[in-house]
Amino acid sequence: MGAMQRICAIFTHYGSRERTLTGLRRLAAQTRKPDFILVVNNNSEDDPTLPAARQFAETALPPGTLHILQMPANLGNAGGCAYGMDFAFKELGADAVWMLDDDSWPRPRTLEKLLAPDVEDDVVRASLVVDPSKGDELSWPLTIETGSTERPWKNIVASVDLPAGNEIPCRGCWLGALYPRAAWMCVGVPTPELFIRGEDEEYPWKVRHAGFRFVTIRNSELEHPSSRIPLIHYTHGQYSFFYEPAMHESRQYYKIRNWAWLQRLKAPRRYVHRFVSCMFYALLSVQAMLQTRELSCRRLYTLFRALHNGFYGKLAPY
């Protein structure tokens, strides 16, 4: 991907003025600035953050860099990013989109280093997502290639366990990933109905199965807060399960529903296999809820409603 290609950084805005303005300041400070910055507004048109963002862009960014795309309602991150990707490629003529969040902030050379490796056009590059408040530990697990046919993937939860080298082949990335136009032309955009906590798995899966490879660039660091409470991690053979304590029930619903929906996408006719996977997921979830003392009627209802809807392909809202 050449240095002169047109890069569009995309993130959604809903209610946090400070996070959005901080994201714009970080993008303006890049040594290799994105050619476009697209803020997808899931809030109302009269959000006071928008004029502040435009005022900042007038003084800190080249003319024509900042674009604000107004959504008809709060479509969540998945919906906002879906519309944003289409707008970036169709209307702005971008060659690649850099997927961010309003609380994911690049360091000054993040984009420069992301563009530095000389890789093929069928590779999606991604920044390494770290939490500066925890000594630049990984914000969440990174699934990497092992080179083994028996167990081809491995979850890395600590930076000390990352393999040597700057280019780390991985299973897929969303936040901090640089998706080329070719990927969008092959698979389109994330499914808007996922709302939140689904596009990060669904879209990379579709892109990887379209023939693209993913590489995490170790020295291209993107700051993003991790869970306040350490994740619960269970492994059973090749099965790896993570539970995030203290998650609001609505976010937990979307996470579980979207996971079950993705299993349907992966194996639409393997009903027994998917049913067993969902029951195993439920069993481990209950075990984690007991371990964290979060087991309640409301969480159990959320768990089984989410699994039911995802299993039957119903992307019903919370």
mmCIF file of N, CA and C in Angstrom, residues 100-159:
data_model
loop_
_atom_site.group_PDB
_atom_site.id
_atom_site.type_symbol
_atom_site.label_atom_id
_atom_site.label_comp_id
_atom_site.label_asym_id
_atom_site.label_seq_id
_atom_site.Cartn_x
_atom_site.Cartn_y
_atom_site.Cartn_z
ATOM 1 N N LEU A 100 -11.420 3.197 13.757
ATOM 2 C CA LEU A 100 -11.094 3.630 15.110
ATOM 3 C C LEU A 100 -12.369 3.699 15.942
ATOM 4 N N ASP A 101 -12.215 4.152 17.187
ATOM 5 C CA ASP A 101 -13.339 4.379 18.080
ATOM 6 C C ASP A 101 -13.130 5.734 18.736
ATOM 7 N N ASP A 102 -14.171 6.272 19.366
ATOM 8 C CA ASP A 102 -13.996 7.603 19.946
ATOM 9 C C ASP A 102 -13.083 7.596 21.170
ATOM 10 N N ASP A 103 -12.796 6.400 21.719
ATOM 11 C CA ASP A 103 -11.841 6.321 22.832
ATOM 12 C C ASP A 103 -10.613 5.481 22.473
ATOM 13 N N SER A 104 -10.328 5.369 21.174
ATOM 14 C CA SER A 104 -9.081 4.732 20.729
ATOM 15 C C SER A 104 -8.232 5.808 20.078
ATOM 16 N N TRP A 105 -7.067 6.056 20.656
ATOM 17 C CA TRP A 105 -6.286 7.223 20.271
ATOM 18 C C TRP A 105 -4.898 6.819 19.795
ATOM 19 N N PRO A 106 -4.573 7.123 18.546
ATOM 20 C CA PRO A 106 -3.250 6.761 18.010
ATOM 21 C C PRO A 106 -2.143 7.630 18.580
ATOM 22 N N ARG A 107 -0.970 7.065 18.700
ATOM 23 C CA ARG A 107 0.218 7.826 19.061
ATOM 24 C C ARG A 107 0.751 8.530 17.817
ATOM 25 N N PRO A 108 1.660 9.496 17.968
ATOM 26 C CA PRO A 108 2.031 10.346 16.826
ATOM 27 C C PRO A 108 2.458 9.606 15.569
ATOM 28 N N ARG A 109 3.134 8.469 15.697
ATOM 29 C CA ARG A 109 3.628 7.772 14.512
ATOM 30 C C ARG A 109 2.843 6.492 14.201
ATOM 31 N N THR A 110 1.659 6.348 14.784
ATOM 32 C CA THR A 110 0.892 5.110 14.612
ATOM 33 C C THR A 110 0.563 4.828 13.156
ATOM 34 N N LEU A 111 0.007 5.809 12.444
ATOM 35 C CA LEU A 111 -0.349 5.574 11.043
ATOM 36 C C LEU A 111 0.897 5.441 10.170
ATOM 37 N N GLU A 112 1.911 6.235 10.440
ATOM 38 C CA GLU A 112 3.161 6.134 9.680
ATOM 39 C C GLU A 112 3.735 4.725 9.768
ATOM 40 N N LYS A 113 3.764 4.179 10.972
ATOM 41 C CA LYS A 113 4.319 2.839 11.152
ATOM 42 C C LYS A 113 3.388 1.768 10.601
ATOM 43 N N LEU A 114 2.099 2.021 10.622
ATOM 44 C CA LEU A 114 1.158 1.058 10.063
ATOM 45 C C LEU A 114 1.337 0.933 8.556
ATOM 46 N N LEU A 115 1.741 2.025 7.918
ATOM 47 C CA LEU A 115 1.921 2.029 6.470
ATOM 48 C C LEU A 115 3.330 1.637 6.031
ATOM 49 N N ALA A 116 4.252 1.501 6.998
ATOM 50 C CA ALA A 116 5.657 1.279 6.648
ATOM 51 C C ALA A 116 5.950 -0.090 6.045
ATOM 52 N N PRO A 117 5.409 -1.200 6.572
ATOM 53 C CA PRO A 117 5.792 -2.503 6.011
ATOM 54 C C PRO A 117 5.359 -2.650 4.564
ATOM 55 N N ASP A 118 6.168 -3.342 3.807
ATOM 56 C CA ASP A 118 5.876 -3.597 2.400
ATOM 57 C C ASP A 118 5.170 -4.941 2.305
ATOM 58 N N VAL A 119 3.831 -4.924 2.312
ATOM 59 C CA VAL A 119 3.061 -6.169 2.267
ATOM 60 C C VAL A 119 2.170 -6.177 1.033
ATOM 61 N N GLU A 120 1.604 -7.345 0.758
ATOM 62 C CA GLU A 120 0.785 -7.507 -0.436
ATOM 63 C C GLU A 120 -0.560 -6.799 -0.278
ATOM 64 N N ASP A 121 -1.231 -6.631 -1.425
ATOM 65 C CA ASP A 121 -2.511 -5.934 -1.424
ATOM 66 C C ASP A 121 -3.620 -6.724 -0.737
ATOM 67 N N ASP A 122 -3.423 -8.036 -0.568
ATOM 68 C CA ASP A 122 -4.469 -8.839 0.063
ATOM 69 C C ASP A 122 -4.266 -8.971 1.571
ATOM 70 N N VAL A 123 -3.499 -8.065 2.156
ATOM 71 C CA VAL A 123 -3.225 -8.090 3.592
ATOM 72 C C VAL A 123 -3.895 -6.894 4.261
ATOM 73 N N VAL A 124 -4.593 -7.162 5.362
ATOM 74 C CA VAL A 124 -5.167 -6.109 6.195
ATOM 75 C C VAL A 124 -4.213 -5.879 7.361
ATOM 76 N N ARG A 125 -3.693 -4.664 7.485
ATOM 77 C CA ARG A 125 -2.784 -4.340 8.577
ATOM 78 C C ARG A 125 -3.575 -3.775 9.740
ATOM 79 N N ALA A 126 -3.068 -3.983 10.942
ATOM 80 C CA ALA A 126 -3.758 -3.463 12.120
ATOM 81 C C ALA A 126 -2.734 -3.009 13.152
ATOM 82 N N SER A 127 -3.085 -1.963 13.865
ATOM 83 C CA SER A 127 -2.243 -1.484 14.959
ATOM 84 C C SER A 127 -2.373 -2.418 16.159
ATOM 85 N N LEU A 128 -1.367 -2.423 16.996
ATOM 86 C CA LEU A 128 -1.416 -3.161 18.252
ATOM 87 C C LEU A 128 -2.166 -2.298 19.263
ATOM 88 N N VAL A 129 -3.224 -2.837 19.839
ATOM 89 C CA VAL A 129 -4.085 -2.057 20.744
ATOM 90 C C VAL A 129 -3.621 -2.273 22.179
ATOM 91 N N VAL A 130 -3.202 -1.187 22.841
ATOM 92 C CA VAL A 130 -2.610 -1.281 24.178
ATOM 93 C C VAL A 130 -3.302 -0.321 25.126
ATOM 94 N N ASP A 131 -3.162 -0.596 26.421
ATOM 95 C CA ASP A 131 -3.728 0.246 27.471
ATOM 96 C C ASP A 131 -2.584 0.952 28.195
ATOM 97 N N PRO A 132 -2.385 2.260 27.976
ATOM 98 C CA PRO A 132 -1.265 2.960 28.615
ATOM 99 C C PRO A 132 -1.381 3.027 30.128
ATOM 100 N N SER A 133 -2.592 2.931 30.658
ATOM 101 C CA SER A 133 -2.761 2.976 32.114
ATOM 102 C C SER A 133 -2.289 1.692 32.782
ATOM 103 N N LYS A 134 -2.036 0.658 31.979
ATOM 104 C CA LYS A 134 -1.565 -0.619 32.513
ATOM 105 C C LYS A 134 -0.225 -0.995 31.901
ATOM 106 N N GLY A 135 0.621 0.020 31.688
ATOM 107 C CA GLY A 135 1.967 -0.241 31.191
ATOM 108 C C GLY A 135 2.010 -0.763 29.775
ATOM 109 N N ASP A 136 1.066 -0.326 28.944
ATOM 110 C CA ASP A 136 0.998 -0.745 27.543
ATOM 111 C C ASP A 136 0.764 -2.236 27.377
ATOM 112 N N GLU A 137 0.053 -2.816 28.336
ATOM 113 C CA GLU A 137 -0.391 -4.196 28.155
ATOM 114 C C GLU A 137 -1.479 -4.238 27.090
ATOM 115 N N LEU A 138 -1.701 -5.406 26.511
ATOM 116 C CA LEU A 138 -2.739 -5.557 25.498
ATOM 117 C C LEU A 138 -4.091 -5.195 26.096
ATOM 118 N N SER A 139 -4.877 -4.445 25.329
ATOM 119 C CA SER A 139 -6.202 -4.072 25.809
ATOM 120 C C SER A 139 -7.158 -5.261 25.813
ATOM 121 N N TRP A 140 -6.927 -6.222 24.918
ATOM 122 C CA TRP A 140 -7.706 -7.454 24.879
ATOM 123 C C TRP A 140 -6.876 -8.519 24.169
ATOM 124 N N PRO A 141 -7.276 -9.779 24.257
ATOM 125 C CA PRO A 141 -6.470 -10.848 23.658
ATOM 126 C C PRO A 141 -6.310 -10.683 22.152
ATOM 127 N N LEU A 142 -5.139 -11.075 21.669
ATOM 128 C CA LEU A 142 -4.840 -11.081 20.244
ATOM 129 C C LEU A 142 -4.657 -12.527 19.806
ATOM 130 N N THR A 143 -5.436 -12.946 18.801
ATOM 131 C CA THR A 143 -5.365 -14.321 18.323
ATOM 132 C C THR A 143 -4.365 -14.398 17.175
ATOM 133 N N ILE A 144 -3.294 -15.163 17.388
ATOM 134 C CA ILE A 144 -2.205 -15.222 16.415
ATOM 135 C C ILE A 144 -2.077 -16.624 15.827
ATOM 136 N N GLU A 145 -1.393 -16.690 14.707
ATOM 137 C CA GLU A 145 -1.102 -17.983 14.084
ATOM 138 C C GLU A 145 -0.027 -18.719 14.870
ATOM 139 N N THR A 146 -0.161 -20.050 14.952
ATOM 140 C CA THR A 146 0.837 -20.849 15.652
ATOM 141 C C THR A 146 1.728 -21.640 14.696
ATOM 142 N N GLY A 147 1.271 -21.853 13.472
ATOM 143 C CA GLY A 147 2.022 -22.691 12.535
ATOM 144 C C GLY A 147 1.754 -24.159 12.716
ATOM 145 N N SER A 148 0.860 -24.517 13.651
ATOM 146 C CA SER A 148 0.542 -25.914 13.917
ATOM 147 C C SER A 148 -0.769 -26.285 13.233
ATOM 148 N N THR A 149 -0.824 -27.457 12.646
ATOM 149 C CA THR A 149 -2.066 -27.908 12.006
ATOM 150 C C THR A 149 -3.083 -28.364 13.048
ATOM 151 N N GLU A 150 -2.620 -28.860 14.202
ATOM 152 C CA GLU A 150 -3.526 -29.331 15.238
ATOM 153 C C GLU A 150 -4.225 -28.170 15.944
ATOM 154 N N ARG A 151 -3.468 -27.121 16.222
ATOM 155 C CA ARG A 151 -4.041 -25.944 16.883
ATOM 156 C C ARG A 151 -3.483 -24.705 16.189
ATOM 157 N N PRO A 152 -4.116 -24.263 15.095
ATOM 158 C CA PRO A 152 -3.537 -23.198 14.270
ATOM 159 C C PRO A 152 -3.565 -21.812 14.905
ATOM 160 N N TRP A 153 -4.407 -21.609 15.941
ATOM 161 C CA TRP A 153 -4.539 -20.283 16.538
ATOM 162 C C TRP A 153 -4.279 -20.327 18.035
ATOM 163 N N LYS A 154 -3.783 -19.217 18.552
ATOM 164 C CA LYS A 154 -3.485 -19.116 19.977
ATOM 165 C C LYS A 154 -3.823 -17.709 20.452
ATOM 166 N N ASN A 155 -4.476 -17.615 21.619
ATOM 167 C CA ASN A 155 -4.824 -16.320 22.184
ATOM 168 C C ASN A 155 -3.679 -15.801 23.050
ATOM 169 N N ILE A 156 -3.227 -14.591 22.746
ATOM 170 C CA ILE A 156 -2.181 -13.937 23.526
ATOM 171 C C ILE A 156 -2.851 -12.882 24.406
ATOM 172 N N VAL A 157 -2.664 -12.978 25.709
ATOM 173 C CA VAL A 157 -3.315 -12.037 26.625
ATOM 174 C C VAL A 157 -2.326 -11.068 27.261
ATOM 175 N N ALA A 158 -1.028 -11.336 27.141
ATOM 176 C CA ALA A 158 -0.010 -10.458 27.718
ATOM 177 C C ALA A 158 1.039 -10.136 26.655
ATOM 178 N N SER A 159 1.509 -8.900 26.663
ATOM 179 C CA SER A 159 2.456 -8.466 25.627
ATOM 180 C C SER A 159 3.754 -9.260 25.664
#
